[in-house]
Amino acid sequence: METTIVTVVGASGTLGSHIVEALLERGARVRAMVRATSDRTKLEALGVTDFVVADLNDPASLQRAMTAEPRARAVIASAAGFSAHSARTKGDNSRTDTEGYRNLVDATKSAGVARVVLISILECDKAIEVPHFYQKFQTEKYLAEKRQPYLSLRAGAFLDRAKDIVPDRVRKGCFPDILPGVPMALVYSRDLARYAAQAALDVPASALNQSVDIGCDTPATGAMVAAAFTRVLGRPVVAKRVFPRIFFTVMPPLVRFMPRLRDSLAVVAWLRKGGYVSRDTQKQKTLFGELPTIEETVARYCQDKGLV
Ligand SMILES: NC(=O)c1ccc[n+]([C@@H]2O[C@H](COP(=O)([O-])OP(=O)(O)OC[C@H]3O[C@@H](n4cnc5c(N)ncnc54)[C@H](OP(=O)(O)O)[C@@H]3O)[C@@H](O)[C@H]2O)c1
């Protein structure tokens, strides 16, 4: 039987490299779409040899990547213009989430890609005031409008961040709590990567063309996550407020001329409203199995990070 080829866009990112691993574990062949400036070290260490160089802001390069032979069956789109990782890497990231994603949809459609798995964001359709959240919804709409078969995985907040500060803090007995008291859907990026690989390889075509909320079985506050760390590690871990209360009053006028910080603040303000939760957990259960508990999620994270 021929090995299925899956192209991963944003393969050099945090989630992207986990998606590559999950695909390889399921026996797929991975084609990593990277930029000329991307660091390929992690991917090469995983055994990836099939690279296509393209930039979401360069339609011609995308066309070449999507028509590379032998053709890929699916494309998983995990790239992000707005992220701590992308802020550190070279290139113009400002257009990536907007025109870049439209370019990608145009290229997959014209190449006849059988399915696109979009890594999206929970409740993105309601987050008008957060540009890079709402843009995910615009991409979902564009996929539908272009009749490009897709599955959108609308993920909650990653337990592990691009620059993951959690392990160091947990070793010192605290969990960084960005929004004390606000329950949010929580996802371990390796679980999301596994769902993305399943979506590319195993989900039936009849289940495509919809968005699926992705999270744990219940929304979690920072205190609940800290309690899960305490139980898993058998030593006290307490939630520790990251921003002083006054931060939300003094910052807004100061960030008017700082677009990145302004967007970050818009994210936090939006999250504080408490809407970053899965509305429909049934779809995730039907497609990917029982939802993990917060404790199971934290236990896997601790195992992978060498905390136990
Ligand atoms: N963090 C969260 O809590 C969260 C929650 C829900 C959903 N998500 C979504 O999860 C996805 C992955 O996030 P992440 O934190 O793992 O991402 P990340 O580490 O920031 O990686 C971003 C990736 O996008 C690539 N990229 C950026 N601009 C590009 C362009 N113009 N052309 C081609 N590639 C480009 C980067 O390539 P280089 O290496 O060349 O820079 C990198 O591989 C994102 O779509 C994000 O919106 C995140």
Coordinates of C-alpha atoms in Angstrom, one line a residue, residues 37-270:
T37 CA 14.9 31.1 7.0
S38 CA 13.2 28.4 9.1
D39 CA 15.2 26.3 11.5
R40 CA 15.0 22.7 10.3
T41 CA 17.1 21.1 13.1
K42 CA 14.1 19.6 15.0
L43 CA 12.5 18.3 11.9
E44 CA 15.7 16.7 10.6
A45 CA 16.2 15.0 14.0
L46 CA 12.7 13.5 13.6
G47 CA 13.8 12.0 10.3
V48 CA 12.1 14.4 7.9
T49 CA 13.8 14.5 4.5
D50 CA 11.0 15.9 2.3
F51 CA 11.1 19.7 2.6
V52 CA 9.3 22.2 0.4
V53 CA 10.4 25.9 0.8
A54 CA 7.5 28.3 0.6
D55 CA 6.1 31.4 2.3
L56 CA 2.4 32.1 2.9
N57 CA 3.0 35.6 1.6
D58 CA 4.3 34.3 -1.7
P59 CA 1.6 32.7 -3.8
A60 CA 4.0 31.3 -6.5
S61 CA 6.0 29.5 -3.9
L62 CA 2.8 28.0 -2.4
Q63 CA 1.7 26.8 -5.8
R64 CA 5.0 25.0 -6.2
A65 CA 4.7 23.5 -2.7
M66 CA 1.1 22.3 -3.1
T67 CA 1.8 20.7 -6.5
A68 CA 5.1 18.9 -5.5
E69 CA 5.1 15.3 -6.7
P70 CA 4.1 12.8 -5.5
R71 CA 1.0 14.8 -4.4
A72 CA 0.1 15.1 -0.8
R73 CA -3.4 13.8 0.3
A74 CA -3.8 16.4 3.0
V75 CA -2.4 19.7 4.2
I76 CA -2.3 20.6 7.9
A77 CA -2.1 24.3 8.4
S78 CA -0.5 25.2 11.7
A79 CA 1.5 28.4 10.7
A80 CA 0.9 31.6 12.7
G81 CA 2.0 35.1 11.9
F82 CA 1.0 36.3 15.4
S83 CA 3.0 34.3 17.9
A84 CA 6.0 34.6 20.1
H85 CA 7.9 32.2 17.8
S86 CA 7.1 34.2 14.6
A87 CA 8.0 37.5 16.3
R88 CA 11.5 36.1 16.8
T89 CA 11.9 34.7 13.3
K90 CA 12.7 36.6 10.1
G91 CA 10.2 37.7 7.5
D92 CA 7.1 39.8 7.3
N93 CA 4.6 38.1 9.6
S94 CA 2.0 40.8 9.6
R95 CA 0.2 39.5 6.5
T96 CA 0.5 35.8 7.3
D97 CA -2.7 35.3 9.2
T98 CA -4.7 37.3 6.6
E99 CA -3.6 37.3 3.0
G100 CA -1.2 34.4 3.7
Y101 CA -4.0 32.0 4.7
R102 CA -6.1 33.1 1.7
N103 CA -3.1 32.4 -0.5
L104 CA -2.8 28.9 1.0
V105 CA -6.5 28.1 0.5
D106 CA -6.2 29.3 -3.2
A107 CA -3.2 27.1 -3.7
T108 CA -4.7 24.0 -2.1
K109 CA -7.9 24.4 -4.1
S110 CA -6.1 24.9 -7.4
A111 CA -3.8 21.9 -6.6
G112 CA -6.8 19.7 -5.8
V113 CA -5.8 18.9 -2.2
A114 CA -8.3 16.4 -0.8
R115 CA -8.5 18.0 2.6
V116 CA -7.1 20.9 4.7
V117 CA -6.9 20.5 8.4
L118 CA -6.9 24.0 9.9
I119 CA -5.5 24.7 13.4
S120 CA -8.0 27.3 14.5
I121 CA -9.0 28.9 17.7
L122 CA -12.0 28.3 20.0
E123 CA -14.8 30.8 19.6
C124 CA -12.9 32.6 16.9
D125 CA -16.1 33.6 15.2
K126 CA -17.0 35.7 18.3
A127 CA -13.6 37.3 18.9
I128 CA -14.1 40.3 16.5
E129 CA -11.9 42.5 18.8
V130 CA -8.9 40.1 18.6
P131 CA -7.7 40.3 15.0
H132 CA -5.6 37.1 14.9
F133 CA -8.4 35.1 16.5
Y134 CA -11.1 36.5 14.2
Q135 CA -8.9 35.8 11.2
K136 CA -9.1 32.1 11.8
F137 CA -12.9 32.4 11.3
Q138 CA -12.3 34.3 8.1
T139 CA -10.1 31.5 6.9
E140 CA -12.8 28.9 7.8
K141 CA -15.3 31.0 5.8
Y142 CA -12.9 31.2 2.9
L143 CA -12.3 27.5 2.9
A144 CA -16.1 26.9 2.7
E145 CA -16.6 29.6 0.1
K146 CA -13.9 28.1 -2.2
R147 CA -15.4 24.6 -1.6
Q148 CA -12.0 23.4 -0.4
P149 CA -12.8 20.3 1.8
Y150 CA -11.5 21.1 5.4
L151 CA -11.8 20.3 9.0
S152 CA -11.2 23.1 11.4
L153 CA -9.8 22.2 14.9
R154 CA -10.8 25.1 17.2
A155 CA -8.3 24.7 20.0
G156 CA -8.4 26.1 23.5
A157 CA -5.4 27.5 25.4
F158 CA -2.2 25.5 25.1
L159 CA -0.9 24.2 28.4
D160 CA 2.5 24.4 26.9
R161 CA 3.5 27.7 25.3
A162 CA 5.9 28.5 22.5
K163 CA 8.4 29.6 25.1
D164 CA 7.3 27.2 27.8
I165 CA 8.0 28.8 31.2
V166 CA 5.7 26.4 33.0
P167 CA 8.1 23.5 33.9
D168 CA 10.6 25.9 35.7
R169 CA 7.8 27.6 37.6
V170 CA 6.2 24.2 38.6
R171 CA 9.6 23.0 39.9
K172 CA 9.5 26.1 42.2
G173 CA 5.9 25.1 43.3
C174 CA 3.8 27.6 41.3
F175 CA 1.7 27.6 38.2
P176 CA 1.7 31.0 36.3
D177 CA -2.0 32.1 36.3
I178 CA -2.7 34.7 33.6
L179 CA -6.4 35.2 34.4
P180 CA -7.2 34.1 38.0
G181 CA -10.7 32.7 38.4
V182 CA -11.5 32.6 34.6
P183 CA -12.3 29.1 33.4
M184 CA -10.8 28.3 30.0
A185 CA -10.6 25.3 27.7
L186 CA -7.2 23.7 28.1
V187 CA -5.2 21.7 25.5
Y188 CA -1.9 20.0 25.6
S189 CA -0.4 20.6 22.2
R190 CA 0.7 16.9 21.8
D191 CA -3.0 15.9 22.1
L192 CA -4.0 18.5 19.5
A193 CA -1.2 17.2 17.2
R194 CA -2.6 13.7 17.5
Y195 CA -6.1 14.9 16.6
A196 CA -4.7 16.8 13.6
A197 CA -2.9 13.7 12.4
Q198 CA -6.1 11.7 12.8
A199 CA -8.1 14.4 11.0
A200 CA -5.6 14.2 8.0
L201 CA -5.5 10.4 7.9
D202 CA -8.5 8.8 9.4
V203 CA -11.5 11.1 9.7
P204 CA -14.1 10.1 7.1
A205 CA -14.8 12.5 4.2
S206 CA -18.4 12.7 5.4
A207 CA -17.2 14.4 8.6
L208 CA -15.4 17.2 6.8
N209 CA -16.4 20.9 6.3
Q210 CA -17.1 21.7 9.9
S211 CA -15.3 23.2 12.9
V212 CA -14.6 21.1 16.0
D213 CA -14.1 22.6 19.5
I214 CA -11.0 21.1 21.1
G215 CA -10.3 21.0 24.9
C216 CA -10.4 18.9 28.1
D217 CA -13.6 17.5 29.5
T218 CA -14.2 20.6 31.6
P219 CA -12.9 24.3 31.4
A220 CA -10.1 24.9 33.9
T221 CA -9.1 27.9 36.0
G222 CA -5.4 28.4 36.9
A223 CA -6.2 27.1 40.4
M224 CA -7.7 23.9 39.0
V225 CA -4.6 23.3 36.8
A226 CA -2.4 24.0 39.9
A227 CA -4.4 21.5 41.9
A228 CA -4.0 18.9 39.1
F229 CA -0.2 19.5 39.2
T230 CA -0.3 19.0 43.0
R231 CA -2.1 15.7 42.6
V232 CA 0.1 14.4 39.8
L233 CA 3.4 15.4 41.4
G234 CA 2.4 14.7 45.0
R235 CA 3.8 18.1 46.2
P236 CA 2.1 21.5 46.5
V237 CA 1.8 23.6 43.4
V238 CA -0.1 26.9 43.8
A239 CA -1.5 29.2 41.1
K240 CA 0.4 32.5 41.0
R241 CA -1.0 35.6 39.4
V242 CA 1.1 36.8 36.5
F243 CA -0.2 40.3 36.0
P244 CA -1.0 42.6 39.0
R245 CA -4.7 43.8 39.0
I246 CA -3.7 47.3 38.1
F247 CA -2.1 46.1 34.8
F248 CA -5.5 46.0 33.0
T249 CA -6.2 49.6 34.0
V250 CA -2.8 51.2 33.2
M251 CA -1.8 49.3 30.0
P252 CA -4.6 50.0 27.5
P253 CA -3.7 53.7 26.9
L254 CA 0.0 52.9 26.8
V255 CA -0.2 50.3 24.0
R256 CA -2.1 52.4 21.4
F257 CA 1.1 52.6 19.3
M258 CA 2.4 49.1 19.9
P259 CA 0.4 46.8 17.6
R260 CA 1.8 43.4 19.0
L261 CA 1.2 44.4 22.6
R262 CA -2.2 45.9 21.7
D263 CA -3.2 42.6 20.2
S264 CA -1.9 40.6 23.2
L265 CA -3.9 42.9 25.5
A266 CA -7.0 42.4 23.3
V267 CA -6.5 38.7 23.7
V268 CA -6.4 39.0 27.5
A269 CA -9.3 41.4 27.7
W270 CA -11.4 39.0 25.5

